[in-house]
Tab-separated table of C-alpha atoms in Angstrom:
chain	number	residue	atom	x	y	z
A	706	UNK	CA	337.216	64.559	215.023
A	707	UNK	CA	339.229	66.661	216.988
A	708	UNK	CA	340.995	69.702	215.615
A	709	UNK	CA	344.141	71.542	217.070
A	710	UNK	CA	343.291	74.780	219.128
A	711	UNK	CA	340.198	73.408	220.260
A	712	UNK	CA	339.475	71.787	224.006
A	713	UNK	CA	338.476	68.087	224.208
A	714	UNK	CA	334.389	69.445	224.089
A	715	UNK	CA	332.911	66.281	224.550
A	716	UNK	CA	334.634	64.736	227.976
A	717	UNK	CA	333.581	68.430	229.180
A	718	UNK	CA	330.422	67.805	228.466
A	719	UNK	CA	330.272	64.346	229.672
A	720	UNK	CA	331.439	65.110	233.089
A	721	UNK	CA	328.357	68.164	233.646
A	722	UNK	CA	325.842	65.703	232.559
A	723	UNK	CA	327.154	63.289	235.161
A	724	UNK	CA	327.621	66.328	237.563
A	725	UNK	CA	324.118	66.981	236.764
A	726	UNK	CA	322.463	63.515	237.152
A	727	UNK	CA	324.203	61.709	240.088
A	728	UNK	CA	322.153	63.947	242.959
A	729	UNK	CA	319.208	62.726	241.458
A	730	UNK	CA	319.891	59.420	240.855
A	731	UNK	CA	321.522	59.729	244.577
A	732	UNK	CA	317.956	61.091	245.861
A	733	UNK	CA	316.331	58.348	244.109
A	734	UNK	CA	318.092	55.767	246.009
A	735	UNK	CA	316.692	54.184	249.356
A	736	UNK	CA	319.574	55.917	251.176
A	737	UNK	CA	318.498	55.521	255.070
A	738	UNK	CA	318.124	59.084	256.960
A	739	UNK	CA	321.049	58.384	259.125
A	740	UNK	CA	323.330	58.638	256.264
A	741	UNK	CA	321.725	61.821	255.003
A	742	UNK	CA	319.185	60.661	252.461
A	743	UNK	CA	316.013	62.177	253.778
A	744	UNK	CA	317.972	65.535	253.616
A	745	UNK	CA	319.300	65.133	249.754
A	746	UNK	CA	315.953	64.364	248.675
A	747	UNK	CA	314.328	67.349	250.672
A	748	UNK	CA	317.223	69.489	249.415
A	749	UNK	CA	316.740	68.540	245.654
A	750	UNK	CA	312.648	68.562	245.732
A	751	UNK	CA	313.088	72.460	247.201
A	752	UNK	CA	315.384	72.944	244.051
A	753	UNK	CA	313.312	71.541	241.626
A	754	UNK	CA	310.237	72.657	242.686
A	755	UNK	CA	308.013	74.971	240.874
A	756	UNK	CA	305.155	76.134	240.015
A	757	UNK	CA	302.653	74.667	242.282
A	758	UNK	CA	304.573	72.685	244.343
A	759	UNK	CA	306.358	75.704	245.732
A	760	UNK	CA	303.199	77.917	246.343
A	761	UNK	CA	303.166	79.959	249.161
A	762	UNK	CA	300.444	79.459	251.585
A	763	UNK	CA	296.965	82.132	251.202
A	764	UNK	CA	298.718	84.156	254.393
A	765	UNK	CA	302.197	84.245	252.634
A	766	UNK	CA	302.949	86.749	249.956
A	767	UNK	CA	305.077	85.175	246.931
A	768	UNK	CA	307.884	87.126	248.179
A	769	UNK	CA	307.801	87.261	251.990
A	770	UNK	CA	306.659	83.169	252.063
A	771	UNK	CA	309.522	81.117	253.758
A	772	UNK	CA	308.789	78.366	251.227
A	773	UNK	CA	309.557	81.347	248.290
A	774	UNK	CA	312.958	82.258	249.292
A	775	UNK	CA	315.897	82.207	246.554
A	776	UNK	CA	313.408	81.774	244.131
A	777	UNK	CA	312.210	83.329	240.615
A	778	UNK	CA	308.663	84.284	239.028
A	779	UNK	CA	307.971	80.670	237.004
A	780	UNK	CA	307.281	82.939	233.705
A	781	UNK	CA	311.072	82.982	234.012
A	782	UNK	CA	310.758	79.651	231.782
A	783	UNK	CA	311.028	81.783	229.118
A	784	UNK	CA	314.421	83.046	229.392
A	785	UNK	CA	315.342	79.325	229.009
A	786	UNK	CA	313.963	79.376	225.728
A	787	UNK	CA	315.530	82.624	224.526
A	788	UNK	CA	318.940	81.181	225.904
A	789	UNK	CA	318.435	77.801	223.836
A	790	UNK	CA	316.917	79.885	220.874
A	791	UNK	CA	319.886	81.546	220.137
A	792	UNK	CA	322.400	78.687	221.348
A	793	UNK	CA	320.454	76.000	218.741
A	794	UNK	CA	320.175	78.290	215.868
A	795	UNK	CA	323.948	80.085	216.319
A	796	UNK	CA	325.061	76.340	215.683
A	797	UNK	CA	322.300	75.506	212.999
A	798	UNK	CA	323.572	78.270	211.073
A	799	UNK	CA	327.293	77.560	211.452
A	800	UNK	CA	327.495	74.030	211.210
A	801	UNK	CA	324.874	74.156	207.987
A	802	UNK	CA	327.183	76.906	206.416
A	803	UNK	CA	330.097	74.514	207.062
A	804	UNK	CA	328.595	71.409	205.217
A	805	UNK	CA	327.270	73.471	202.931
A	806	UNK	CA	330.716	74.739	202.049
A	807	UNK	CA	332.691	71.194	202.490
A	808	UNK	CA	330.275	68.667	202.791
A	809	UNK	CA	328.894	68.593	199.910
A	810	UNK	CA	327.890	66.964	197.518
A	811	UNK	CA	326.863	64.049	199.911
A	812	UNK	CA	326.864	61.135	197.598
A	813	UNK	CA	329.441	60.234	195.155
A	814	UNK	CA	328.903	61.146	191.240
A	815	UNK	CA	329.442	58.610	188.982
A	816	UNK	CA	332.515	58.710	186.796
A	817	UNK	CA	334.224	56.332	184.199
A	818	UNK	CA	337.774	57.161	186.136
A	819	UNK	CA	336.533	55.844	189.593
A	820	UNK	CA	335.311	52.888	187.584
A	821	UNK	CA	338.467	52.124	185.080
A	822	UNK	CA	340.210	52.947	188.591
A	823	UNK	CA	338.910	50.174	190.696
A	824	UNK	CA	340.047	47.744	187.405
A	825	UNK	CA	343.565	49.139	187.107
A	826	UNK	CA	344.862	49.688	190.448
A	827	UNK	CA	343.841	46.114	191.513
A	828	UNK	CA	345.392	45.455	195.153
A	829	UNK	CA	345.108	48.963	195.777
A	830	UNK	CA	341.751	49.308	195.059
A	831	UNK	CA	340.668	48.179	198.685
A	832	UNK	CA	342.625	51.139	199.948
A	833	UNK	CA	340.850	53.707	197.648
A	834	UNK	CA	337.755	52.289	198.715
A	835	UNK	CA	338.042	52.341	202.171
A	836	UNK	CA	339.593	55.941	202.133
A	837	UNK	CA	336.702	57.091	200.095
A	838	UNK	CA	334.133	55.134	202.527
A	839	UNK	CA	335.648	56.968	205.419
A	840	UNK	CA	335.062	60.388	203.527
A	841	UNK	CA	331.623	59.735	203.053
A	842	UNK	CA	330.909	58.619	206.619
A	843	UNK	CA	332.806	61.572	207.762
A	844	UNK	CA	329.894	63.712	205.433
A	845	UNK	CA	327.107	61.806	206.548
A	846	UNK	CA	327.867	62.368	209.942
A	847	UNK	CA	328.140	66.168	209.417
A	848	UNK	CA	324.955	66.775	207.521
A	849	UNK	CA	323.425	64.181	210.153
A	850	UNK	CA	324.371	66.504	212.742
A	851	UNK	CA	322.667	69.219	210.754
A	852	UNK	CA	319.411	66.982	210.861
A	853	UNK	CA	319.131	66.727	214.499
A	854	UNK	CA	319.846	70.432	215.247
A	855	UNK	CA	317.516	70.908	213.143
A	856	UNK	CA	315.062	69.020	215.304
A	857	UNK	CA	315.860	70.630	218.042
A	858	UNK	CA	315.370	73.962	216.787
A	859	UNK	CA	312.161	73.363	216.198
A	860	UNK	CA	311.809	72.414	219.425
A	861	UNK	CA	313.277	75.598	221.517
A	862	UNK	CA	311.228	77.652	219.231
A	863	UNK	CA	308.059	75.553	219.502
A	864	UNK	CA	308.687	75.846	223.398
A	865	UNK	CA	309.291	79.490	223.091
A	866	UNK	CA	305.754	80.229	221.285
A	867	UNK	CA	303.903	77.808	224.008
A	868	UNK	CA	305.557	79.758	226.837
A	869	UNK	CA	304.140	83.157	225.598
A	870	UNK	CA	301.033	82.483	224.094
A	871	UNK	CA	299.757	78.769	225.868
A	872	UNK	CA	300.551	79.138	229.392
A	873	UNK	CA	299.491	81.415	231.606
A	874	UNK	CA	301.379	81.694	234.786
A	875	UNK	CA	299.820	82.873	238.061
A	876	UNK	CA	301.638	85.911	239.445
A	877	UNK	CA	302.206	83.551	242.446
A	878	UNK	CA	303.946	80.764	240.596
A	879	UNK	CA	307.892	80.542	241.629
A	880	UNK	CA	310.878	78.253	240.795
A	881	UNK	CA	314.016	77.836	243.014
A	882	UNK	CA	316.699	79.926	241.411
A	883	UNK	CA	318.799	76.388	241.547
A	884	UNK	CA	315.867	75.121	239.053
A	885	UNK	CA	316.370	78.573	237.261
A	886	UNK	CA	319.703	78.449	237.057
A	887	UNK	CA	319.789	74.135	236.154
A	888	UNK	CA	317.531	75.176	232.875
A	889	UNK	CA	320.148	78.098	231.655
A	890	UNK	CA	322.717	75.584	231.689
A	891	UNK	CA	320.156	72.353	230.037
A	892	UNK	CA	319.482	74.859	227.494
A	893	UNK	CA	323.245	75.497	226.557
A	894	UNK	CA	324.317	72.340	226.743
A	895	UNK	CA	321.598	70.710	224.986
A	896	UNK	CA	322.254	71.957	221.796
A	897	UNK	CA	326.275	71.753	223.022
A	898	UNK	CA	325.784	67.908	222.960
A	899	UNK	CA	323.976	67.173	220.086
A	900	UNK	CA	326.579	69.038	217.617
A	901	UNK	CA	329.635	68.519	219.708
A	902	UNK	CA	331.110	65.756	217.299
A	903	UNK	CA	330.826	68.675	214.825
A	904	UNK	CA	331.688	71.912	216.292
A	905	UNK	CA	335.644	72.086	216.492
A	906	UNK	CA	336.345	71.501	212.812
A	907	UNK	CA	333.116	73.886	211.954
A	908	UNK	CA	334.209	76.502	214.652
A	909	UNK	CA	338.272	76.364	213.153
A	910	UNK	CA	336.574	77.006	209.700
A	911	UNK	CA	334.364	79.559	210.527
A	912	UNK	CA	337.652	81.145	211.957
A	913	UNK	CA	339.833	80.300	208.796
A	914	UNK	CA	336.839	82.380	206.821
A	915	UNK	CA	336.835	85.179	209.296
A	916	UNK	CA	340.819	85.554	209.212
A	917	UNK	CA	340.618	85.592	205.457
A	918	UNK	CA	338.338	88.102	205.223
A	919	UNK	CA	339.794	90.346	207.753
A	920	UNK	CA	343.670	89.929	205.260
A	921	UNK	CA	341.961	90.454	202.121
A	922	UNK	CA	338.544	92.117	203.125
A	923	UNK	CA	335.366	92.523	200.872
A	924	UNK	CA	336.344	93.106	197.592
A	925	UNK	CA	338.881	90.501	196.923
A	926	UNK	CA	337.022	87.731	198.438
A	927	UNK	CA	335.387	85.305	196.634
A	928	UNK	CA	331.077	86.067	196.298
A	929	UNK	CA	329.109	83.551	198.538
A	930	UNK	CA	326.534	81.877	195.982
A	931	UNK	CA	323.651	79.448	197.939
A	932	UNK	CA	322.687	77.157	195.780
A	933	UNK	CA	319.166	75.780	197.642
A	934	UNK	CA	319.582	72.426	196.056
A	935	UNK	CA	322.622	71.650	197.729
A	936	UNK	CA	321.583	73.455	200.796
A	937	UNK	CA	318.696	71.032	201.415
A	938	UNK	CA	319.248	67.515	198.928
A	939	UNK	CA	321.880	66.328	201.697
A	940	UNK	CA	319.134	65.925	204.406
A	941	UNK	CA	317.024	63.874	202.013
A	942	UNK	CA	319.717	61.559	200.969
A	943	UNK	CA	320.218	60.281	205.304
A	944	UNK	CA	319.360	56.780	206.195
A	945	UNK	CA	316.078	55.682	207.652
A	946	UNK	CA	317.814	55.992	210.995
A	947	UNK	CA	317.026	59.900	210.880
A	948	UNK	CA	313.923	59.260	209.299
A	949	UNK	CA	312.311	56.784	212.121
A	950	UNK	CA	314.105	58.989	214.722
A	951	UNK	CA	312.374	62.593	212.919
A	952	UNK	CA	309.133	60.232	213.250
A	953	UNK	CA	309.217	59.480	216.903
A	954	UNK	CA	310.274	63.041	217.409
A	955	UNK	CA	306.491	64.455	215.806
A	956	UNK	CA	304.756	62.044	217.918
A	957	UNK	CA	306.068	63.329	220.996
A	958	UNK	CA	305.705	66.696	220.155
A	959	UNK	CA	302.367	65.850	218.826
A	960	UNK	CA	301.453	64.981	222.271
A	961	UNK	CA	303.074	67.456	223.966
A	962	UNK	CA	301.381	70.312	221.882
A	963	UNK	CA	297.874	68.846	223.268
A	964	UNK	CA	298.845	68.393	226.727
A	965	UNK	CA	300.414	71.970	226.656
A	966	UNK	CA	297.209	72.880	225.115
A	967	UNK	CA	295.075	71.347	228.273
A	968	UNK	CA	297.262	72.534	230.986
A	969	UNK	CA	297.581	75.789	229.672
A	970	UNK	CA	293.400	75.821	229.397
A	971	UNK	CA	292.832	74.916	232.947
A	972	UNK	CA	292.815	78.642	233.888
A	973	UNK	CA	290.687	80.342	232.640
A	974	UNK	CA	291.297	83.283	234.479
A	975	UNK	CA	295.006	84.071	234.275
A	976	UNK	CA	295.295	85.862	237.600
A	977	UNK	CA	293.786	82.596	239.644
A	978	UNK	CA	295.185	79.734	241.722
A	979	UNK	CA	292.877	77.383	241.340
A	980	UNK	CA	293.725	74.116	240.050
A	981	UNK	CA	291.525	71.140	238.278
A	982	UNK	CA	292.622	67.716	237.437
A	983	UNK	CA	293.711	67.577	234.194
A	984	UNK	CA	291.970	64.803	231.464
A	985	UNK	CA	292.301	64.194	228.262
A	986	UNK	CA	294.937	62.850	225.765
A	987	UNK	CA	297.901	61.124	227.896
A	988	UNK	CA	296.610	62.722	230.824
A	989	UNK	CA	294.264	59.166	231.268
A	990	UNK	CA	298.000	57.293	231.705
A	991	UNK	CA	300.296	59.532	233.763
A	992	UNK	CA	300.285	62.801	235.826
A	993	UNK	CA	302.613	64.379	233.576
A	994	UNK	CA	302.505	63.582	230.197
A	995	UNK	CA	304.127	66.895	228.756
A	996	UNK	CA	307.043	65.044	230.860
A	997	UNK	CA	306.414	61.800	228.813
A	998	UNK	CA	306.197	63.417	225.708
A	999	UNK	CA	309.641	65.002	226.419
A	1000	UNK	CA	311.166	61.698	226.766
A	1001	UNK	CA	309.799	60.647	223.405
A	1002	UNK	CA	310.948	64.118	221.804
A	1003	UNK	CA	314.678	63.678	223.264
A	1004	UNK	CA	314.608	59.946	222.194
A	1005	UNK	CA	313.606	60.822	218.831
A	1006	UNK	CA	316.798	62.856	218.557
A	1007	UNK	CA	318.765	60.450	220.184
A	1008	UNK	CA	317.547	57.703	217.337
A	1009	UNK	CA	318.066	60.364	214.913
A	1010	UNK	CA	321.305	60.981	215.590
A	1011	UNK	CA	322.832	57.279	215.030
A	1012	UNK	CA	323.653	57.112	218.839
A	1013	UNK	CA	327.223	57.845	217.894
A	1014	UNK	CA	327.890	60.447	220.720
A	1015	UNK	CA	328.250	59.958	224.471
A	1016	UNK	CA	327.186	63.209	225.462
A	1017	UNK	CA	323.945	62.800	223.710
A	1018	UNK	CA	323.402	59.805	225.557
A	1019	UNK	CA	324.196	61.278	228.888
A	1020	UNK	CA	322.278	64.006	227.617
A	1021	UNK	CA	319.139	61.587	227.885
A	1022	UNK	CA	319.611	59.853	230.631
A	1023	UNK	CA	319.643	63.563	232.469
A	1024	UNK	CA	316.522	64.102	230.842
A	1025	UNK	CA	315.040	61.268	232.299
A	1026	UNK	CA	316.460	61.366	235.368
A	1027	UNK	CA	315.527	65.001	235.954
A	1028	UNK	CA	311.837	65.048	234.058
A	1029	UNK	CA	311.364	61.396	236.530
A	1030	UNK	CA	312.189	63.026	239.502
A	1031	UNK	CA	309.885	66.505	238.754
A	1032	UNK	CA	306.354	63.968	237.640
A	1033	UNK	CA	307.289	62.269	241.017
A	1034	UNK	CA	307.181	65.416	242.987
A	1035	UNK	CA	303.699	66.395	240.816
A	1036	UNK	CA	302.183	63.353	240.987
A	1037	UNK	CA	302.450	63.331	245.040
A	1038	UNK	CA	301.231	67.056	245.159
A	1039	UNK	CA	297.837	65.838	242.646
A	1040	UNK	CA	297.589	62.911	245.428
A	1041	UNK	CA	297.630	65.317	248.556
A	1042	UNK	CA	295.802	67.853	246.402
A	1043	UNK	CA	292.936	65.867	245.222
A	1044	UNK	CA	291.096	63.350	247.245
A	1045	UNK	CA	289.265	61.897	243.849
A	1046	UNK	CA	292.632	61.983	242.091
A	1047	UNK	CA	292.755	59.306	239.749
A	1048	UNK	CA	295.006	56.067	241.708
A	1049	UNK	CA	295.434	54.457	238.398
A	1050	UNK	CA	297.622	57.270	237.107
A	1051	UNK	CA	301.331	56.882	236.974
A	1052	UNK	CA	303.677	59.841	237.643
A	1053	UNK	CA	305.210	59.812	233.874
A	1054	UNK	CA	305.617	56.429	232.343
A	1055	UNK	CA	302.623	53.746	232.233
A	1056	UNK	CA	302.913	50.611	234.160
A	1057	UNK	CA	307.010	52.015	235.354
A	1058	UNK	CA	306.728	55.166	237.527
């Protein structure tokens, strides 16, 4: 629903996602060298490259290594986190506070009029009903919104915790401030996506409340009374859509949480570059299963969203476009690394890539 005042969000956010996914999908084709594609696929790796794969060499210091230029400390991943912390829950809050307010209560309550109604109007019952259907579907889809920011709150703050307390990055590790500057924007419009059927009429609300208060200020406005029933019943009363989608979304985060948990082990001095190969948990499968697990995570949302919105679709098709692309790059650097690296591995998806 789109409300006056308010930019077409979604088309906006369409077009950066497929801004943001054709120069992979571009480096991912066989494009012969002549034509330029051995130079978009260098050019992209040196973006996205991080961590170990853009390690300067024992002689090199991290900021006077050729291979280190335009780049960031990697314990920069955090500020992604703050970023989407704030961006997810500003949104949480406001479009909660805005179903809370109008959206509610989710399912119609029984009444003898509605039911003498549907007797006595006769020809014009169909129209009552399919009004009232659309009214409903328009509430669903609001509190369902609510459901999957939900989910992803949980996930920039689970991400958040990891970053401070389960890694521990070497004072040598660097991303390419294009990488740095690629996760700032992810981490806006992320959360951008997955409310953006939602946010014009909430934002022109929140507005209306603001202006009102401002005319009549404090005392003559009405007192705000939460009831917690009504702030919580609606997300127990969504289809099993959101259920099987929230269910998919623990099992990838599930998995994620333990192959955090192993990577983030591997150290065990904080201030060393050494590296092990990794084992354990989907770590037997692929070379980056904290990049599998993502996919699940993201899907999960995806299901639990109804797979009403094109942006969150793009959305995930960035996601695994850009996590494919990064396990490729890892899994090569394991390979060259490692001479007993597992060959059975794939880079992030078993018996695909």
């Amino acid at each position: 629903m789109e409300t006056e005042g308010w930019p077409a969000l979604q088309p906006l956010l369409c077009l950066a996602w497929i801004a943001a996914t054709l120069p992979i999908v571009a480096a991912a084709l066989p494009i012969p060298a002549a034509a330029g594609g051995h130079i978009l696929r260098r050019l992209l790796a040196a973006f996205s490259s991080r961590g170990k794969t853009v390690r300067p060499s024992a002689s090199s210091s991290a900021s006077s290594s050729p291979k280190a230029k335009f780049t960031v400390p990697q314990k920069y991943f955090m500020h992604f986190y703050v970023v989407g912390a704030v961006t997810t829950t500003s949104l949480l809050l406001a479009i909660w506070f805005y179903a809370y307010m109008k959206m509610t209560p989710l399912l119609p309550e029984p009444s003898s009029f509605s039911t003498i109604a549907s007797h006595l109007v006769g020809s014009n019952s169909f129209s009552f009903g399919h009004v009232h259907s659309h009214t409903m579907g328009h509430k669903y889809r609001i509190w369902r919104t609510v459901f999957v920011i939900l989910l992803m709150e949980i996930q920039v703050l689970r991400r958040l915790y990891e970053t401070e307390h389960v890694f521990h990055y070497s004072p040598s590790s660097r991303m390419h401030i294009m990488g740095y500057l690629t996760g700032l924007f992810y981490y806006v419009a992320a959360p951008l996506s997955l409310a953006s059927s939602c946010i014009p009429e909430a934002a022109e609300y929140l507005q209306g409340q603001i202006a009102e208060f401002i005319v009549k200020g404090r005392a003559r406005m009405p007192d705000l009374v939460i009831d917690s029933s009504s702030l919580l019943q609606p997300l127990l009363k969504l289809g099993w859509c959101q259920w099987i989608g929230a269910v998919i979304f623990i099992w990838g985060s599930i998995h994620q949480i333990h192959c955090h948990a192993i990577l983030g082990s591997l150290r065990e001095h904080k201030d060393s570059d050494e590296y092990v190969i990794p084992c354990g948990d989907w770590f037997n499968r692929v070379s980056c299963p904290h990049y599998l697990a993502e996919l699940v995570i993201y899907f999960g949302m995806l299901v639990a969203g109804g797979g009403a919105d094109i942006p969150v679709w793009l959305l995930f098709i960035f996601v695994i476009t850009n996590l494919s692309f990064a396990a490729v790059q890892t899994h090569k650097w394991y390979l060259q690394k490692f001479e007993d690296y597992p060959r059975s591995r794939y880079a992030i998806i078993p018996f695909i890539l």
